[in-house]
mmCIF file of N, CA and C in Angstrom:
data_model
loop_
_atom_site.group_PDB
_atom_site.id
_atom_site.type_symbol
_atom_site.label_atom_id
_atom_site.label_comp_id
_atom_site.label_asym_id
_atom_site.label_seq_id
_atom_site.Cartn_x
_atom_site.Cartn_y
_atom_site.Cartn_z
ATOM 1 N N ILE R 1 32.253 43.629 -17.110
ATOM 2 C CA ILE R 1 34.177 43.563 -18.211
ATOM 3 C C ILE R 1 33.593 42.719 -18.821
ATOM 4 N N ASN R 2 33.209 43.397 -20.212
ATOM 5 C CA ASN R 2 33.282 43.090 -22.027
ATOM 6 C C ASN R 2 34.432 42.924 -22.292
ATOM 7 N N TYR R 3 34.180 41.778 -23.281
ATOM 8 C CA TYR R 3 35.028 41.285 -24.362
ATOM 9 C C TYR R 3 34.620 41.667 -25.132
ATOM 10 N N MET R 4 35.522 41.007 -26.187
ATOM 11 C CA MET R 4 35.104 40.726 -27.941
ATOM 12 C C MET R 4 35.029 39.613 -28.206
ATOM 13 N N LEU R 5 34.016 38.497 -28.709
ATOM 14 C CA LEU R 5 34.001 37.170 -29.042
ATOM 15 C C LEU R 5 34.299 37.960 -30.565
ATOM 16 N N THR R 6 33.071 37.865 -31.277
ATOM 17 C CA THR R 6 32.798 38.071 -32.897
ATOM 18 C C THR R 6 33.128 39.961 -32.723
ATOM 19 N N SER R 7 31.548 40.087 -33.039
ATOM 20 C CA SER R 7 31.287 41.565 -32.911
ATOM 21 C C SER R 7 30.376 42.016 -32.048
ATOM 22 N N LEU R 8 29.622 41.625 -30.836
ATOM 23 C CA LEU R 8 29.478 41.110 -30.084
ATOM 24 C C LEU R 8 29.965 41.252 -28.812
ATOM 25 N N GLY R 9 29.782 42.160 -28.487
ATOM 26 C CA GLY R 9 30.703 41.913 -26.671
ATOM 27 C C GLY R 9 29.633 41.279 -26.146
ATOM 28 N N ALA R 10 30.756 40.545 -25.438
ATOM 29 C CA ALA R 10 30.078 39.119 -24.108
ATOM 30 C C ALA R 10 30.395 39.735 -22.888
ATOM 31 N N ASP R 11 29.507 39.149 -21.906
ATOM 32 C CA ASP R 11 30.069 39.713 -20.690
ATOM 33 C C ASP R 11 30.755 38.942 -20.064
ATOM 34 N N ALA R 12 31.017 38.979 -19.347
ATOM 35 C CA ALA R 12 33.213 37.555 -18.421
ATOM 36 C C ALA R 12 32.290 39.020 -16.725
ATOM 37 N N THR R 13 32.112 39.667 -16.684
ATOM 38 C CA THR R 13 32.250 39.191 -15.028
ATOM 39 C C THR R 13 31.420 38.152 -14.417
ATOM 40 N N GLU R 14 30.651 37.542 -14.258
ATOM 41 C CA GLU R 14 30.750 36.007 -13.489
ATOM 42 C C GLU R 14 31.436 35.490 -13.702
ATOM 43 N N THR R 15 32.148 35.918 -14.800
ATOM 44 C CA THR R 15 33.172 34.289 -15.410
ATOM 45 C C THR R 15 34.580 34.365 -14.750
ATOM 46 N N PHE R 16 34.794 36.233 -14.483
ATOM 47 C CA PHE R 16 36.156 36.723 -13.281
ATOM 48 C C PHE R 16 35.943 36.643 -12.474
ATOM 49 N N ASN R 17 34.451 36.722 -11.588
ATOM 50 C CA ASN R 17 34.892 36.490 -10.395
ATOM 51 C C ASN R 17 34.437 34.952 -9.785
ATOM 52 N N GLU R 18 34.593 34.370 -10.735
ATOM 53 C CA GLU R 18 34.244 32.228 -10.455
ATOM 54 C C GLU R 18 35.847 32.926 -10.537
ATOM 55 N N PHE R 19 36.719 32.558 -11.655
ATOM 56 C CA PHE R 19 37.552 32.096 -11.435
ATOM 57 C C PHE R 19 39.282 33.088 -10.429
ATOM 58 N N HIS R 20 39.202 34.384 -10.132
ATOM 59 C CA HIS R 20 39.881 35.123 -8.564
ATOM 60 C C HIS R 20 39.035 35.767 -7.976
ATOM 61 N N MET R 21 38.216 34.737 -7.555
ATOM 62 C CA MET R 21 37.155 34.507 -6.308
ATOM 63 C C MET R 21 37.850 35.564 -5.255
ATOM 64 N N ARG R 22 39.488 34.703 -4.624
ATOM 65 C CA ARG R 22 40.355 35.530 -3.810
ATOM 66 C C ARG R 22 41.279 35.969 -4.102
ATOM 67 N N SER R 23 41.381 36.339 -5.584
ATOM 68 C CA SER R 23 42.819 36.715 -6.018
ATOM 69 C C SER R 23 42.634 38.339 -5.798
ATOM 70 N N LYS R 24 43.760 39.261 -4.953
ATOM 71 C CA LYS R 24 43.171 40.807 -4.791
ATOM 72 C C LYS R 24 44.443 41.806 -6.143
ATOM 73 N N LYS R 25 45.427 40.460 -6.714
ATOM 74 C CA LYS R 25 45.859 40.378 -7.318
ATOM 75 C C LYS R 25 45.079 40.519 -8.317
ATOM 76 N N ALA R 26 44.464 39.913 -8.925
ATOM 77 C CA ALA R 26 43.138 39.924 -9.992
ATOM 78 C C ALA R 26 42.748 40.807 -10.407
ATOM 79 N N LYS R 27 42.493 42.007 -8.585
ATOM 80 C CA LYS R 27 40.777 42.668 -9.292
ATOM 81 C C LYS R 27 42.076 44.107 -9.382
ATOM 82 N N LEU R 28 43.176 44.308 -8.589
ATOM 83 C CA LEU R 28 44.258 45.436 -8.822
ATOM 84 C C LEU R 28 44.640 45.837 -9.878
ATOM 85 N N VAL R 29 45.157 44.005 -11.104
ATOM 86 C CA VAL R 29 45.200 44.508 -12.202
ATOM 87 C C VAL R 29 44.046 44.341 -13.325
ATOM 88 N N LEU R 30 43.295 43.901 -12.967
ATOM 89 C CA LEU R 30 41.816 44.892 -12.918
ATOM 90 C C LEU R 30 41.358 46.445 -13.259
ATOM 91 N N LYS R 31 41.577 46.649 -12.089
ATOM 92 C CA LYS R 31 41.322 48.275 -11.792
ATOM 93 C C LYS R 31 42.117 48.943 -12.137
ATOM 94 N N SER R 32 43.706 48.147 -12.446
ATOM 95 C CA SER R 32 44.899 49.405 -13.611
ATOM 96 C C SER R 32 44.332 49.325 -15.357
ATOM 97 N N LEU R 33 43.626 48.549 -15.700
ATOM 98 C CA LEU R 33 43.032 48.862 -17.162
ATOM 99 C C LEU R 33 42.503 49.453 -17.408
ATOM 100 N N PRO R 34 42.932 50.080 -18.576
ATOM 101 C CA PRO R 34 41.750 51.089 -19.604
ATOM 102 C C PRO R 34 40.158 51.137 -18.774
ATOM 103 N N LYS R 35 39.024 52.119 -18.810
ATOM 104 C CA LYS R 35 38.340 51.437 -19.023
ATOM 105 C C LYS R 35 37.069 52.301 -19.722
ATOM 106 N N ARG R 36 35.608 52.001 -19.637
ATOM 107 C CA ARG R 36 35.307 52.840 -20.737
ATOM 108 C C ARG R 36 34.090 52.573 -20.706
ATOM 109 N N ILE R 37 32.845 53.699 -20.926
ATOM 110 C CA ILE R 37 31.266 52.963 -21.131
ATOM 111 C C ILE R 37 30.843 52.375 -21.306
ATOM 112 N N ALA R 38 29.856 51.166 -21.141
ATOM 113 C CA ALA R 38 29.639 49.942 -21.312
ATOM 114 C C ALA R 38 28.140 50.616 -22.858
ATOM 115 N N GLN R 39 27.779 49.855 -24.004
ATOM 116 C CA GLN R 39 26.744 50.097 -24.175
ATOM 117 C C GLN R 39 26.352 49.369 -24.431
ATOM 118 N N GLY R 40 25.178 50.126 -24.199
ATOM 119 C CA GLY R 40 23.611 49.235 -23.168
ATOM 120 C C GLY R 40 23.958 48.231 -22.552
ATOM 121 N N GLY R 41 22.391 47.567 -22.143
ATOM 122 C CA GLY R 41 23.215 46.633 -20.604
ATOM 123 C C GLY R 41 23.334 45.071 -21.032
ATOM 124 N N ARG R 42 23.093 44.723 -20.170
ATOM 125 C CA ARG R 42 23.778 43.732 -19.946
ATOM 126 C C ARG R 42 22.239 42.231 -20.840
ATOM 127 N N ASP R 43 23.172 42.525 -21.969
ATOM 128 C CA ASP R 43 21.892 41.156 -22.845
ATOM 129 C C ASP R 43 22.374 39.976 -22.674
ATOM 130 N N PHE R 44 21.576 39.181 -23.238
ATOM 131 C CA PHE R 44 21.356 37.957 -22.193
ATOM 132 C C PHE R 44 21.166 36.696 -24.353
ATOM 133 N N ALA R 45 22.350 35.862 -24.554
ATOM 134 C CA ALA R 45 21.661 34.799 -25.883
ATOM 135 C C ALA R 45 20.151 35.318 -25.850
ATOM 136 N N ASN R 46 20.095 34.388 -24.395
ATOM 137 C CA ASN R 46 17.865 33.595 -24.293
ATOM 138 C C ASN R 46 18.436 33.714 -22.604
ATOM 139 N N LYS R 47 17.278 33.166 -22.174
ATOM 140 C CA LYS R 47 16.840 33.469 -20.948
ATOM 141 C C LYS R 47 17.312 32.837 -20.322
ATOM 142 N N LYS R 48 17.353 31.130 -20.511
ATOM 143 C CA LYS R 48 17.675 30.456 -19.990
ATOM 144 C C LYS R 48 19.133 30.560 -19.448
ATOM 145 N N GLU R 49 20.487 30.833 -20.467
ATOM 146 C CA GLU R 49 21.732 32.109 -19.741
ATOM 147 C C GLU R 49 21.218 31.979 -18.876
ATOM 148 N N GLN R 50 20.800 33.382 -19.274
ATOM 149 C CA GLN R 50 20.163 34.257 -17.496
ATOM 150 C C GLN R 50 19.931 33.330 -16.216
ATOM 151 N N GLU R 51 18.696 32.644 -16.858
ATOM 152 C CA GLU R 51 18.624 31.822 -15.488
ATOM 153 C C GLU R 51 19.550 30.747 -14.807
ATOM 154 N N LEU R 52 20.391 30.523 -15.698
ATOM 155 C CA LEU R 52 21.920 29.944 -15.054
ATOM 156 C C LEU R 52 23.421 30.201 -14.839
ATOM 157 N N LEU R 53 22.596 31.605 -14.946
ATOM 158 C CA LEU R 53 23.925 32.170 -14.321
ATOM 159 C C LEU R 53 23.214 32.973 -12.651
ATOM 160 N N GLU R 54 22.068 32.932 -12.921
ATOM 161 C CA GLU R 54 21.518 33.409 -11.283
ATOM 162 C C GLU R 54 21.621 32.041 -10.304
ATOM 163 N N ALA R 55 20.986 31.197 -10.712
ATOM 164 C CA ALA R 55 20.904 29.731 -10.535
ATOM 165 C C ALA R 55 22.091 29.531 -9.850
ATOM 166 N N PHE R 56 23.901 29.347 -10.852
ATOM 167 C CA PHE R 56 24.682 29.818 -10.227
ATOM 168 C C PHE R 56 25.484 30.376 -9.331
ATOM 169 N N LYS R 57 25.031 31.202 -9.493
ATOM 170 C CA LYS R 57 25.182 33.057 -8.030
ATOM 171 C C LYS R 57 25.009 32.111 -7.180
ATOM 172 N N GLN R 58 23.262 31.999 -7.246
ATOM 173 C CA GLN R 58 22.468 31.370 -6.104
ATOM 174 C C GLN R 58 23.523 30.622 -5.550
ATOM 175 N N PHE R 59 23.917 29.872 -5.822
ATOM 176 C CA PHE R 59 24.519 28.071 -5.281
ATOM 177 C C PHE R 59 25.950 28.756 -4.782
ATOM 178 N N ARG R 60 26.670 29.717 -6.111
ATOM 179 C CA ARG R 60 27.788 30.560 -4.875
ATOM 180 C C ARG R 60 27.435 30.403 -3.641
ATOM 181 N N GLN R 61 26.936 31.684 -3.573
ATOM 182 C CA GLN R 61 26.495 32.127 -2.443
ATOM 183 C C GLN R 61 25.889 31.366 -0.849
ATOM 184 N N GLU R 62 25.098 30.569 -1.153
ATOM 185 C CA GLU R 62 25.266 28.718 -0.762
ATOM 186 C C GLU R 62 26.174 28.172 0.243
ATOM 187 N N LEU R 63 27.184 28.449 -1.165
ATOM 188 C CA LEU R 63 28.337 27.640 -0.317
ATOM 189 C C LEU R 63 29.065 27.858 -0.015
ATOM 190 N N THR R 64 29.384 29.769 -0.293
ATOM 191 C CA THR R 64 29.991 31.117 0.840
ATOM 192 C C THR R 64 29.688 30.980 2.314
ATOM 193 N N ARG R 65 27.996 30.893 2.586
ATOM 194 C CA ARG R 65 27.332 30.607 3.653
ATOM 195 C C ARG R 65 28.140 29.016 4.094
ATOM 196 N N ASP R 66 27.668 28.855 3.692
ATOM 197 C CA ASP R 66 28.275 27.421 4.298
ATOM 198 C C ASP R 66 28.762 27.087 4.859
ATOM 199 N N GLY R 67 30.827 27.408 4.496
ATOM 200 C CA GLY R 67 31.376 27.678 4.536
ATOM 201 C C GLY R 67 32.574 26.783 3.953
ATOM 202 N N PHE R 68 32.329 26.566 2.778
ATOM 203 C CA PHE R 68 33.124 25.734 1.623
ATOM 204 C C PHE R 68 34.167 26.477 1.466
ATOM 205 N N PHE R 69 34.241 28.022 1.087
ATOM 206 C CA PHE R 69 35.133 27.692 0.349
ATOM 207 C C PHE R 69 36.378 28.706 1.469
ATOM 208 N N ASP R 70 35.942 28.201 2.627
ATOM 209 C CA ASP R 70 36.590 28.821 4.083
ATOM 210 C C ASP R 70 38.462 27.828 4.316
ATOM 211 N N THR R 71 39.080 28.894 4.612
ATOM 212 C CA THR R 71 40.493 28.084 3.994
ATOM 213 C C THR R 71 40.997 26.695 5.832
ATOM 214 N N ASN R 72 41.076 25.606 4.963
ATOM 215 C CA ASN R 72 41.458 24.514 6.288
ATOM 216 C C ASN R 72 42.676 24.979 6.548
ATOM 217 N N VAL R 73 43.523 25.822 7.009
ATOM 218 C CA VAL R 73 44.414 25.697 7.485
ATOM 219 C C VAL R 73 45.436 23.564 8.059
ATOM 220 N N SER R 74 44.732 23.041 8.472
ATOM 221 C CA SER R 74 45.672 21.515 9.219
ATOM 222 C C SER R 74 44.921 21.092 7.012
ATOM 223 N N HIS R 75 44.572 21.014 6.376
ATOM 224 C CA HIS R 75 44.211 20.446 4.740
ATOM 225 C C HIS R 75 45.363 21.579 4.157
ATOM 226 N N VAL R 76 46.051 22.151 4.597
ATOM 227 C CA VAL R 76 46.420 22.931 3.091
ATOM 228 C C VAL R 76 47.796 22.279 4.106
ATOM 229 N N VAL R 77 47.983 22.342 4.947
ATOM 230 C CA VAL R 77 49.321 21.391 6.593
ATOM 231 C C VAL R 77 49.907 19.924 5.362
ATOM 232 N N MET R 78 48.485 19.464 5.936
ATOM 233 C CA MET R 78 48.423 18.085 4.810
ATOM 234 C C MET R 78 49.027 18.452 3.549
ATOM 235 N N ARG R 79 47.963 18.736 2.698
ATOM 236 C CA ARG R 79 48.722 19.112 1.346
ATOM 237 C C ARG R 79 50.204 19.075 1.182
ATOM 238 N N VAL R 80 50.839 20.193 1.690
ATOM 239 C CA VAL R 80 52.068 20.391 1.568
ATOM 240 C C VAL R 80 52.836 18.659 1.646
ATOM 241 N N ALA R 81 52.282 18.931 3.462
ATOM 242 C CA ALA R 81 53.195 17.374 3.715
ATOM 243 C C ALA R 81 52.748 15.970 2.493
ATOM 244 N N GLU R 82 51.737 15.837 1.786
ATOM 245 C CA GLU R 82 51.810 15.277 1.198
ATOM 246 C C GLU R 82 52.444 15.480 -0.277
ATOM 247 N N LEU R 83 52.786 16.698 -0.658
ATOM 248 C CA LEU R 83 54.105 16.450 -1.971
ATOM 249 C C LEU R 83 55.019 16.025 -1.308
ATOM 250 N N ALA R 84 55.562 16.638 -0.405
ATOM 251 C CA ALA R 84 56.782 17.094 0.578
ATOM 252 C C ALA R 84 57.098 15.837 -0.094
ATOM 253 N N ALA R 85 56.126 14.516 1.751
ATOM 254 C CA ALA R 85 56.569 12.752 0.825
ATOM 255 C C ALA R 85 56.812 12.427 -0.365
ATOM 256 N N ILE R 86 56.591 13.020 -1.012
ATOM 257 C CA ILE R 86 56.062 12.329 -1.944
ATOM 258 C C ILE R 86 57.360 12.760 -3.287
ATOM 259 N N PHE R 87 57.307 13.997 -3.674
ATOM 260 C CA PHE R 87 58.781 14.492 -3.601
ATOM 261 C C PHE R 87 60.616 13.885 -3.069
ATOM 262 N N ALA R 88 59.950 13.566 -1.636
ATOM 263 C CA ALA R 88 61.196 13.337 -1.287
ATOM 264 C C ALA R 88 61.578 11.636 -1.996
ATOM 265 N N LEU R 89 60.277 10.964 -1.980
ATOM 266 C CA LEU R 89 60.035 9.621 -2.648
ATOM 267 C C LEU R 89 60.834 9.634 -4.100
ATOM 268 N N GLY R 90 60.663 10.311 -4.594
ATOM 269 C CA GLY R 90 61.157 10.666 -5.996
ATOM 270 C C GLY R 90 62.592 10.966 -5.601
ATOM 271 N N LEU R 91 62.961 11.846 -5.176
ATOM 272 C CA LEU R 91 64.552 11.776 -4.932
ATOM 273 C C LEU R 91 65.072 10.573 -4.675
ATOM 274 N N TYR R 92 64.733 9.830 -3.838
ATOM 275 C CA TYR R 92 65.401 8.606 -2.680
ATOM 276 C C TYR R 92 65.228 7.148 -4.107
ATOM 277 N N LEU R 93 64.097 7.198 -4.966
ATOM 278 C CA LEU R 93 64.142 6.674 -5.785
ATOM 279 C C LEU R 93 64.935 6.642 -7.010
ATOM 280 N N PHE R 94 65.393 8.158 -7.123
ATOM 281 C CA PHE R 94 66.632 8.513 -8.132
ATOM 282 C C PHE R 94 67.309 8.393 -7.906
ATOM 283 N N SER R 95 68.281 7.950 -7.412
ATOM 284 C CA SER R 95 69.488 8.462 -6.585
ATOM 285 C C SER R 95 69.617 6.891 -5.989
ATOM 286 N N LEU R 96 68.918 5.953 -5.915
ATOM 287 C CA LEU R 96 69.599 4.409 -6.369
ATOM 288 C C LEU R 96 69.960 3.412 -7.737
ATOM 289 N N PRO R 97 70.861 3.013 -7.283
ATOM 290 C CA PRO R 97 71.831 2.838 -9.147
ATOM 291 C C PRO R 97 70.072 1.539 -9.838
ATOM 292 N N GLY R 98 70.034 1.817 -11.052
ATOM 293 C CA GLY R 98 69.093 1.013 -12.125
ATOM 294 C C GLY R 98 68.614 1.511 -12.291
ATOM 295 N N LEU R 99 68.927 1.777 -13.964
ATOM 296 C CA LEU R 99 67.208 2.407 -14.875
ATOM 297 C C LEU R 99 65.326 1.830 -14.469
ATOM 298 N N LEU R 100 65.274 1.317 -13.561
ATOM 299 C CA LEU R 100 63.628 0.641 -12.756
ATOM 300 C C LEU R 100 63.911 1.926 -12.025
ATOM 301 N N PHE R 101 64.479 1.839 -10.596
ATOM 302 C CA PHE R 101 64.301 3.353 -9.792
ATOM 303 C C PHE R 101 64.192 4.499 -10.351
ATOM 304 N N LYS R 102 64.925 4.753 -11.734
ATOM 305 C CA LYS R 102 65.072 6.298 -11.818
ATOM 306 C C LYS R 102 63.548 6.178 -12.583
ATOM 307 N N ALA R 103 63.331 5.274 -13.116
ATOM 308 C CA ALA R 103 62.056 5.008 -14.338
ATOM 309 C C ALA R 103 60.788 5.841 -13.397
ATOM 310 N N LEU R 104 60.797 4.699 -11.809
ATOM 311 C CA LEU R 104 59.689 4.872 -11.094
ATOM 312 C C LEU R 104 59.456 6.166 -10.593
ATOM 313 N N SER R 105 61.063 6.860 -10.635
ATOM 314 C CA SER R 105 61.101 8.314 -9.846
ATOM 315 C C SER R 105 60.715 9.119 -10.736
ATOM 316 N N VAL R 106 60.976 8.829 -12.216
ATOM 317 C CA VAL R 106 59.710 10.313 -12.935
ATOM 318 C C VAL R 106 58.294 10.271 -12.797
ATOM 319 N N LEU R 107 57.944 8.671 -12.542
ATOM 320 C CA LEU R 107 56.705 8.259 -12.192
ATOM 321 C C LEU R 107 55.502 8.860 -11.646
#
């Protein structure tokens, strides 16, 4: 994936992969975009940038192998329950008479 920052193209492949790692929709949209042959190879501004990207890629692979990106259903359920409880508390505070309770419900 190359995009234009100035007159030089910058490679955004790793950035896309990090932001859209699990998104099937983003990959479908990317496939639907027009394509062209890239001019030249992957040029890095300097050796440090390339080393940093490679180290980060290896770190992500280690985290994936260790299961850090696996979905934990009980955690998702707890987070949704937490949001529902906060929403219910806000509704309750908003229903009470008085400006103080309405102000607290907004916070």
